[in-house]
Coordinates of C-alpha atoms in Angstrom, one line a residue:
M207 CA -41.5 -6.1 48.0
T208 CA -39.2 -6.1 50.6
V209 CA -37.2 -9.6 51.0
R210 CA -38.4 -11.6 54.0
T211 CA -36.7 -11.5 57.2
N212 CA -36.2 -15.2 59.2
L213 CA -36.0 -13.5 62.8
P214 CA -33.1 -15.5 64.6
K215 CA -33.7 -17.1 68.4
T216 CA -31.6 -15.5 70.0
R217 CA -28.8 -12.9 71.3
M218 CA -31.1 -10.3 69.6
T219 CA -32.1 -7.1 72.5
A220 CA -36.0 -5.6 72.4
E221 CA -34.7 -3.4 70.2
D222 CA -33.5 -5.4 67.2
R223 CA -36.6 -7.3 67.1
R224 CA -38.7 -4.1 66.7
E225 CA -36.2 -2.9 64.2
L226 CA -36.9 -6.2 62.1
V227 CA -40.4 -5.8 62.5
L228 CA -40.3 -2.3 61.3
A229 CA -38.5 -2.8 58.0
A230 CA -41.1 -5.4 57.3
A231 CA -43.6 -2.9 58.1
T232 CA -42.4 -0.8 55.7
G233 CA -42.4 -3.0 52.8
A234 CA -45.8 -4.5 53.3
F235 CA -47.2 -1.5 53.5
A236 CA -45.3 0.0 50.0
H237 CA -46.8 -2.6 48.4
G238 CA -50.5 -3.1 49.8
G239 CA -50.8 0.4 51.5
Y240 CA -53.0 1.0 54.7
H241 CA -56.0 -0.7 53.5
G242 CA -54.7 -3.5 51.3
T243 CA -51.9 -4.6 54.1
S244 CA -52.7 -6.7 57.5
T245 CA -50.8 -7.6 60.3
D246 CA -50.7 -10.6 59.9
A247 CA -48.8 -10.1 55.8
V248 CA -46.6 -8.5 58.2
A249 CA -45.5 -10.5 60.5
K250 CA -45.4 -12.6 57.0
A251 CA -42.5 -10.5 56.5
A252 CA -40.7 -10.5 59.6
G253 CA -40.6 -14.1 59.7
V254 CA -42.6 -13.2 63.7
S255 CA -46.5 -14.9 65.0
Q256 CA -49.3 -11.9 64.1
P257 CA -49.6 -11.8 68.1
Y258 CA -45.8 -10.7 68.5
V259 CA -45.9 -7.8 66.5
V260 CA -49.8 -7.1 67.7
R261 CA -48.2 -7.2 71.4
I262 CA -45.0 -4.7 70.0
F263 CA -47.7 -2.5 68.6
G264 CA -51.0 -2.9 69.1
T265 CA -52.8 -1.9 66.3
K266 CA -52.2 -1.8 62.8
L267 CA -53.2 1.9 62.6
E268 CA -50.3 2.0 65.7
L269 CA -47.9 0.1 63.3
F270 CA -48.6 2.6 60.2
L271 CA -48.7 5.4 62.3
E272 CA -45.3 4.2 63.1
V273 CA -43.6 3.4 59.8
F274 CA -44.9 6.7 57.9
E275 CA -43.5 9.2 60.3
R276 CA -40.2 7.6 60.4
S277 CA -40.1 7.3 56.1
A278 CA -41.6 10.9 56.5
D279 CA -39.2 11.6 58.9
R280 CA -35.8 10.6 56.6
V281 CA -37.2 13.2 54.6
R282 CA -36.9 15.9 56.7
H283 CA -34.0 14.7 58.9
A284 CA -31.9 13.9 54.8
F285 CA -32.5 18.1 54.0
E286 CA -31.5 18.7 57.7
A287 CA -28.0 17.5 57.6
V288 CA -28.0 19.5 54.4
L289 CA -28.4 22.5 56.4
A290 CA -26.2 21.4 59.8
D291 CA -23.4 21.1 57.0
G292 CA -21.8 25.2 56.9
D293 CA -23.7 28.1 55.8
F294 CA -26.3 27.7 53.5
D295 CA -27.0 30.9 51.1
P296 CA -30.5 31.0 50.3
H297 CA -29.2 33.2 46.7
S298 CA -27.2 30.2 45.9
E299 CA -27.8 27.8 43.2
A300 CA -25.5 25.5 44.1
D301 CA -26.8 25.3 47.8
K302 CA -30.1 24.9 46.0
E303 CA -28.6 21.8 44.5
R304 CA -27.4 20.2 47.3
L305 CA -30.5 20.5 49.2
G306 CA -32.1 18.7 45.6
T307 CA -29.6 16.3 46.2
A308 CA -30.1 15.0 49.5
Y309 CA -34.2 14.5 48.4
A310 CA -32.6 12.5 44.6
E311 CA -30.7 10.7 47.1
L312 CA -33.5 9.0 48.8
L313 CA -35.1 8.1 45.4
T314 CA -33.5 4.4 45.3
D315 CA -36.2 3.4 48.4
R316 CA -39.0 2.6 46.9
D317 CA -40.7 1.9 49.6
L318 CA -40.3 4.6 51.7
L319 CA -41.7 6.7 48.9
Q320 CA -44.5 4.2 48.8
V321 CA -45.1 4.6 52.1
M322 CA -45.0 8.1 52.2
M323 CA -47.2 8.4 48.8
H324 CA -49.7 6.4 51.0
G325 CA -49.8 7.9 54.2
F326 CA -50.6 11.1 52.0
S327 CA -53.5 9.1 49.6
A328 CA -54.9 7.2 53.3
G329 CA -56.2 11.0 54.4
G330 CA -59.6 9.4 54.9
V331 CA -58.6 7.6 58.4
D332 CA -58.3 11.5 60.5
E333 CA -55.2 9.2 62.8
I334 CA -53.6 9.5 59.2
A335 CA -54.0 12.6 58.0
E336 CA -53.5 14.2 61.8
R337 CA -50.3 12.6 61.5
S338 CA -49.9 13.4 57.4
R339 CA -50.4 17.3 58.0
A340 CA -47.9 17.3 60.9
C341 CA -45.0 15.4 58.9
M342 CA -45.6 18.0 56.5
S343 CA -45.7 20.5 58.1
R344 CA -42.5 19.6 60.0
I345 CA -40.9 19.2 56.4
F346 CA -41.9 22.6 55.0
E347 CA -40.4 24.1 58.6
A348 CA -36.9 22.4 57.9
V349 CA -37.1 23.9 54.2
R350 CA -37.8 27.8 55.8
R351 CA -34.3 27.0 57.5
T352 CA -33.2 28.0 54.4
G353 CA -33.6 31.3 54.4
W354 CA -35.9 31.1 51.1
D355 CA -40.0 32.7 51.0
D356 CA -42.7 30.7 51.7
D357 CA -43.1 30.6 48.0
T358 CA -39.8 29.4 46.7
V359 CA -39.9 26.3 49.7
R360 CA -43.0 26.2 48.4
G361 CA -42.1 25.6 44.9
F362 CA -39.4 22.4 46.3
V363 CA -42.1 20.6 48.0
A364 CA -43.9 20.4 45.3
H365 CA -41.0 19.6 43.2
G366 CA -41.3 17.0 45.2
M367 CA -44.1 15.7 46.0
L368 CA -44.2 15.6 41.7
I369 CA -42.0 13.5 42.5
N370 CA -43.4 11.0 43.8
V371 CA -45.9 11.0 41.8
M372 CA -44.0 9.6 38.8
L373 CA -42.0 7.1 40.7
A374 CA -45.9 5.5 42.6
M375 CA -46.4 5.1 38.5
R376 CA -43.1 4.3 37.2
A377 CA -43.3 6.5 35.0
P378 CA -38.9 6.7 34.5
E379 CA -39.4 2.1 33.6
H380 CA -41.5 3.2 30.4
L381 CA -39.0 6.3 28.6
G382 CA -39.4 6.3 25.2
E383 CA -42.7 5.1 25.5
D384 CA -44.7 8.7 25.7
P385 CA -43.4 12.3 24.2
A386 CA -44.8 13.8 26.9
L387 CA -44.0 11.6 29.8
D388 CA -41.4 11.4 28.8
A389 CA -40.7 15.1 29.2
L390 CA -42.7 15.9 32.1
S391 CA -40.0 13.2 33.7
V392 CA -36.6 14.9 32.5
C393 CA -38.2 17.8 34.3
A394 CA -38.7 16.8 36.9
F395 CA -36.0 14.2 37.5
G396 CA -33.3 16.8 36.0
D397 CA -29.9 14.7 36.2
A398 CA -31.5 12.3 38.6
L399 CA -33.4 10.3 36.0
T400 CA -31.4 7.4 34.9
A401 CA -31.0 7.3 38.3
A402 CA -34.3 6.7 38.8
A403 CA -34.9 4.5 36.2
P404 CA -33.2 1.7 36.8
A405 CA -33.9 1.2 40.8
A406 CA -37.3 1.6 39.0
T407 CA -36.8 -1.6 37.2
R408 CA -35.2 -3.1 39.7
R409 CA -38.3 -3.3 42.1
G410 CA -40.8 -3.4 39.9

């Protein structure tokens, strides 16, 4: 769970306070998902009142949509940063590895990945499903800028989603318990497995 943050009473701009609530909401939604998290829980995590949260963001749905989109945008921005850092050769394994490393570096932020998983699984709420589709489309389009064909882009994105699922079930924390799951973990995480396992243990 995200550590509770007490909101200072002075010298904070409205944007500073907004960011503190968003950070607290990210941790709260990561733990409880959309349906299992209340604005009161977010307020307690942020150290503010529930009416204050509602005054800034309106409904719980509006708050979740912003938290979810910010998380998805971090993934997209990580890919865009690689592509902006010099020429990207679509035939280069080294460049492909650079893009994969950008995603692997996000693995230590379990809240980010959990929020994305909760968003994708809350498709029964029309507004969340719509935002999920838009975010996935933007991520897919960003990776397309590598020059890869759509099948290669699909495989790359699918690999990332597998990693998310493996982290959601805490597979890296349970290495050595199931040979088949161990083999899948090695395939999914590659060199990032050793980093993912202690990160998962700390967040568990």
